[in-house]
XYZ file of N, CA and C in Angstrom:
384
model
N 0.789 -1.277 0.039
C 0.160 -0.048 -0.041
C 0.858 1.632 -0.295
N 0.328 2.198 -0.556
C 1.266 3.596 -1.091
C 1.429 3.790 0.916
N 0.800 4.024 1.540
C 1.046 4.603 2.733
C 1.987 3.984 3.453
N 2.945 2.901 2.676
C 4.282 2.334 3.732
C 5.094 3.152 3.132
N 5.065 4.002 1.878
C 5.866 5.146 1.542
C 6.859 5.773 2.844
N 5.980 6.204 3.787
C 6.256 6.690 4.736
C 7.377 6.106 5.558
N 7.827 5.010 5.200
C 8.596 4.246 6.342
C 10.403 4.766 5.089
N 9.556 5.557 3.977
C 11.357 5.686 3.598
C 11.365 7.149 4.135
N 10.715 7.825 3.949
C 10.787 9.394 5.335
C 10.838 9.440 6.730
N 10.063 8.561 7.338
C 11.097 8.350 8.666
C 12.895 8.394 9.080
N 12.592 8.513 10.568
C 14.020 9.519 10.491
C 14.052 7.611 11.510
N 15.193 6.807 11.855
C 15.511 5.605 12.562
C 14.749 5.726 13.859
N 14.480 6.849 14.673
C 14.014 6.982 16.097
C 12.486 6.507 15.970
N 11.885 7.817 14.686
C 10.473 8.025 14.189
C 10.197 6.132 13.765
N 10.915 5.295 12.911
C 10.457 4.398 12.354
C 10.535 3.010 13.954
N 11.446 3.371 14.682
C 11.445 2.818 15.542
C 10.012 2.715 16.680
N 9.884 3.877 16.876
C 8.386 4.238 17.286
C 7.111 4.026 16.431
N 7.276 4.099 15.244
C 6.326 3.210 14.739
C 6.189 2.031 15.016
N 7.208 1.474 14.414
C 6.835 -0.134 14.883
C 6.610 -0.517 16.225
N 6.804 0.383 17.624
C 6.391 -0.055 18.641
C 4.885 0.407 18.545
N 4.570 1.640 18.090
C 3.424 1.739 18.097
C 2.248 0.779 17.691
N 2.983 0.237 15.927
C 2.017 -0.860 15.390
C 2.300 -1.864 16.121
N 2.972 -2.328 16.993
C 3.066 -3.696 17.712
C 4.080 -4.992 16.681
N 4.517 -4.157 15.692
C 5.115 -4.994 14.574
C 6.061 -6.357 15.130
N 6.746 -6.859 16.202
C 7.762 -7.004 17.475
C 6.546 -8.468 17.276
N 5.402 -8.093 17.740
C 4.491 -9.315 18.393
C 3.179 -9.469 17.222
N 3.342 -9.168 16.017
C 2.090 -9.297 15.034
C 1.952 -10.936 14.530
N 0.975 -11.542 14.475
C 0.372 -12.908 13.994
C 1.583 -12.369 12.841
N 1.892 -13.897 13.201
C 3.045 -14.194 11.977
C 2.206 -14.399 10.160
N 0.951 -14.825 10.376
C 0.489 -14.562 8.535
C 0.397 -12.739 8.503
N 0.194 -12.250 9.045
C 0.158 -10.627 9.304
C 1.648 -10.077 8.787
N 2.853 -10.709 9.684
C 4.247 -10.927 9.009
C 4.233 -10.634 7.929
N 3.884 -12.341 7.051
C 4.147 -12.630 5.641
C 3.794 -11.504 4.627
N 2.051 -11.139 5.673
C 1.816 -10.156 4.375
C 2.176 -8.568 4.635
N 2.696 -8.312 5.501
C 3.838 -6.965 5.407
C 4.999 -7.215 4.566
N 5.656 -8.123 4.968
C 6.757 -8.194 4.392
C 7.093 -8.706 2.698
N 5.318 -8.815 2.361
C 5.189 -8.818 1.185
C 5.176 -7.288 0.221
N 4.385 -6.966 0.835
C 4.179 -5.207 0.953
C 5.363 -4.373 0.858
N 5.966 -4.387 1.645
C 7.615 -4.156 1.697
C 8.508 -4.522 0.373
N 8.034 -5.555 -0.045
C 8.972 -5.865 -1.391
C 8.786 -4.920 -2.404
N 7.045 -4.674 -2.028
C 6.520 -4.232 -3.568
C 6.922 -2.202 -2.966
N 7.311 -1.980 -1.853
C 7.651 -0.344 -2.050
C 8.411 -0.035 -2.858
N 8.415 1.367 -3.374
C 9.271 1.785 -4.077
C 9.824 3.815 -4.056
N 10.774 4.066 -3.358
C 11.737 3.181 -3.647
C 12.089 2.415 -2.524
N 13.498 1.421 -2.541
C 13.861 0.461 -1.689
C 13.914 1.127 -0.501
N 13.485 1.057 1.157
C 13.988 0.820 2.283
C 15.400 1.315 2.249
N 16.198 2.492 2.946
C 17.507 2.533 3.250
C 17.690 1.403 3.838
N 19.128 1.454 3.817
C 19.683 0.118 4.818
C 19.846 0.310 5.812
N 19.902 1.402 6.650
C 19.528 1.781 7.564
C 17.919 1.532 8.551
N 16.725 1.553 7.708
C 15.312 1.737 7.576
C 15.315 0.052 8.059
N 15.741 -1.059 6.397
C 15.618 -2.082 6.375
C 16.510 -2.973 7.893
N 17.294 -2.493 8.538
C 17.971 -2.943 9.663
C 17.092 -2.621 10.847
N 16.177 -1.794 10.870
C 15.339 -1.374 11.882
C 14.234 -2.308 11.759
N 13.617 -2.375 10.230
C 12.689 -3.549 10.434
C 13.165 -4.908 10.547
N 13.990 -4.989 10.321
C 14.827 -6.358 10.251
C 14.991 -7.471 12.098
N 15.148 -5.813 12.602
C 15.388 -5.832 13.663
C 14.061 -6.130 14.609
N 12.986 -4.980 14.496
C 11.878 -5.129 14.978
C 10.554 -6.381 14.620
N 10.873 -6.382 13.488
C 9.870 -7.867 12.619
C 10.770 -9.493 13.512
N 11.682 -9.582 13.609
C 12.303 -10.897 13.248
C 13.148 -11.177 14.707
N 13.575 -10.331 15.427
C 14.937 -10.362 16.067
C 14.276 -10.976 17.281
N 13.524 -10.787 18.223
C 13.081 -10.871 19.390
C 12.034 -12.137 18.707
N 11.754 -12.982 17.386
C 10.633 -14.279 17.136
C 12.223 -15.007 17.304
N 12.663 -14.884 16.264
C 14.220 -15.721 15.892
C 14.314 -16.321 17.212
N 15.402 -15.842 18.221
C 15.602 -15.589 19.711
C 15.128 -16.378 20.356
N 13.739 -16.352 20.452
C 12.697 -17.237 21.438
C 12.907 -18.272 21.111
N 12.935 -18.894 19.892
C 12.714 -20.179 18.990
C 12.988 -20.966 20.008
N 12.463 -22.180 20.347
C 12.868 -23.204 20.881
C 12.061 -24.638 20.321
N 11.189 -24.617 18.642
C 10.933 -25.067 18.038
C 11.257 -24.712 16.970
N 11.255 -25.646 15.484
C 11.390 -25.123 14.278
C 10.467 -24.353 13.761
N 10.922 -23.154 13.031
C 9.734 -22.441 12.712
C 9.095 -22.627 12.098
N 7.984 -21.562 12.142
C 6.461 -21.979 11.484
C 6.854 -21.735 9.824
N 6.305 -22.021 9.466
C 6.183 -21.368 8.092
C 6.005 -20.025 7.597
N 4.845 -20.210 8.745
C 4.932 -18.149 8.072
C 6.010 -17.283 8.574
N 6.567 -17.801 9.734
C 7.980 -17.049 10.153
C 9.299 -17.514 8.575
N 9.605 -18.600 8.384
C 10.257 -18.761 6.881
C 9.562 -18.185 6.075
N 8.253 -17.689 5.862
C 7.777 -17.065 4.657
C 8.604 -15.543 4.745
N 8.169 -15.452 5.791
C 8.716 -14.065 6.308
C 9.791 -13.459 6.038
N 10.719 -14.677 6.499
C 11.787 -14.067 6.763
C 12.887 -14.012 5.068
N 12.692 -15.349 4.327
C 12.896 -15.771 2.922
C 11.951 -14.384 2.144
N 11.008 -13.781 2.438
C 10.739 -12.432 1.680
C 11.543 -11.209 1.798
N 11.798 -11.068 3.290
C 12.371 -10.250 3.267
C 13.558 -10.520 3.001
N 14.473 -11.412 2.968
C 16.119 -11.443 2.396
C 15.889 -11.097 1.185
N 14.868 -11.680 0.274
C 15.055 -11.444 -1.128
C 15.289 -10.193 -1.486
N 14.846 -9.146 -0.661
C 15.538 -7.685 -1.095
C 16.200 -6.975 -0.708
N 15.795 -7.347 1.123
C 17.591 -6.727 1.740
C 17.655 -8.002 2.697
N 18.938 -8.434 2.448
C 19.548 -9.377 3.034
C 21.087 -9.124 3.756
N 21.570 -8.035 3.073
C 22.292 -7.153 4.085
C 21.997 -7.153 5.201
N 21.010 -6.003 5.137
C 20.455 -5.388 6.805
C 20.065 -6.904 7.365
N 19.883 -7.699 6.718
C 18.604 -8.930 7.811
C 20.128 -9.477 7.814
N 20.743 -9.905 7.352
C 22.661 -10.560 7.861
C 22.687 -9.877 9.102
N 23.237 -8.810 8.984
C 23.730 -7.540 9.918
C 23.490 -7.878 11.059
N 21.809 -8.039 11.172
C 20.828 -7.724 12.324
C 20.589 -9.103 12.720
N 20.312 -10.122 12.382
C 19.723 -11.648 12.275
C 20.781 -12.383 12.826
N 21.719 -12.164 11.553
C 22.979 -13.381 11.875
C 23.767 -13.069 12.428
N 24.287 -12.128 13.094
C 25.116 -11.208 13.629
C 24.387 -11.908 15.309
N 23.363 -11.209 15.516
C 22.887 -11.215 16.832
C 22.508 -12.727 17.445
N 22.083 -13.800 16.643
C 22.229 -15.278 16.935
C 23.488 -15.630 17.233
N 24.776 -15.654 16.438
C 26.373 -15.864 16.507
C 26.512 -14.580 18.113
N 26.429 -13.695 17.822
C 27.634 -13.451 19.559
C 25.981 -13.458 20.737
N 24.740 -14.407 20.557
C 23.963 -14.031 21.861
C 24.690 -15.948 22.527
N 25.279 -15.742 23.243
C 25.694 -16.753 24.216
C 24.568 -18.091 24.819
N 24.429 -19.045 24.269
C 24.175 -20.378 24.447
C 22.580 -20.072 23.582
N 22.983 -19.889 22.144
C 22.046 -19.593 21.543
C 21.740 -21.178 21.056
N 20.386 -21.482 21.049
C 19.637 -22.691 20.901
C 19.836 -23.361 19.170
N 19.460 -24.903 19.647
C 19.595 -25.466 18.299
C 18.902 -24.607 17.098
N 17.761 -24.350 17.372
C 17.184 -24.146 16.294
C 17.561 -22.775 15.757
N 17.843 -21.656 16.893
C 18.285 -20.401 16.319
C 19.453 -20.897 14.651
N 20.286 -22.173 15.395
C 21.448 -22.204 14.596
C 21.221 -23.344 13.898
N 19.895 -23.777 13.342
C 19.385 -24.372 12.297
C 19.229 -23.434 11.028
N 18.334 -22.485 11.910
C 17.566 -21.376 10.864
C 18.722 -20.396 10.141
N 19.513 -20.126 11.098
C 20.423 -19.597 10.640
C 21.768 -20.106 9.445
N 21.796 -21.623 9.540
C 22.442 -22.325 8.888
C 21.764 -22.206 7.434
N 20.073 -22.318 7.792
C 19.125 -22.405 6.149
C 19.038 -20.885 5.908
N 18.960 -19.907 6.955
C 19.473 -18.567 5.757
C 20.621 -18.658 4.743
N 21.698 -19.062 5.950
C 23.177 -18.550 5.102
C 23.037 -19.702 3.907
N 22.500 -20.764 3.561
C 22.324 -21.654 2.438
C 21.247 -21.197 1.117
N 20.206 -21.215 2.041
C 19.265 -20.889 0.825
C 19.306 -19.610 0.622
N 19.223 -18.307 1.360
C 18.685 -17.229 0.799
C 19.616 -16.219 1.131
N 20.856 -15.760 1.691
C 21.852 -14.920 1.755
C 22.903 -15.360 0.670
N 23.091 -13.736 0.701
C 24.047 -13.915 -0.443
C 25.618 -14.019 0.500
N 26.493 -14.940 -0.270
C 27.551 -15.481 0.298
C 28.588 -13.638 0.586
N 28.481 -12.968 -0.153
C 29.117 -11.559 -0.033
C 28.596 -10.880 1.410
N 27.128 -10.967 1.398
C 26.488 -10.869 2.999
C 26.390 -11.526 4.287
N 27.154 -13.121 3.890
C 27.930 -13.886 5.458
C 29.353 -13.480 5.135
N 30.278 -13.290 4.384
C 31.037 -12.443 3.805
C 31.409 -11.268 5.310
N 30.897 -10.644 4.943
C 30.615 -8.984 5.794
C 30.513 -9.642 7.605
N 29.411 -10.211 7.780
C 28.959 -10.481 9.118
C 30.475 -11.239 9.562
N 30.793 -12.529 8.940
C 31.895 -13.273 9.743
C 32.998 -12.590 9.452
C-alpha cells in the first residue's frame, strides 16, 4: 500500500517508534508475511538503516525465542524480506544469533538454512 511510503521518510528513531506503536515485533505471523510482501513492492527501496530497523523489529525477538523449528509463516516472511534486504537482515539477525551466548539449536538450524538458501555469500562474509 502507498501508506508504507512513510517508511522511507522516517528517521531511525521515528521508525522505531512507529514499529513499537504498531506492535510489529508481536504481530501474528500470517500478518508478518503479508507485511513483508508489501515491503517488496515498496518503491523506492528502504534505506539500509530502515531495513535494518525493520529486520530487528520484525524478526530478532522471534528468532531468539525459538524453541522449536520456525513456522512456515515465519520462514516465508524471513525469505521474503531476505530476497530484497539480505545485507541488513544478515547484519541484524545472523550477527545477533552468533553473538548470543548459548543460542539454541533452533536458532543455529535457522541461521544455517538462511545462509544456504537466502543470503548472498558476500553478506555472510561481511558478518563473519
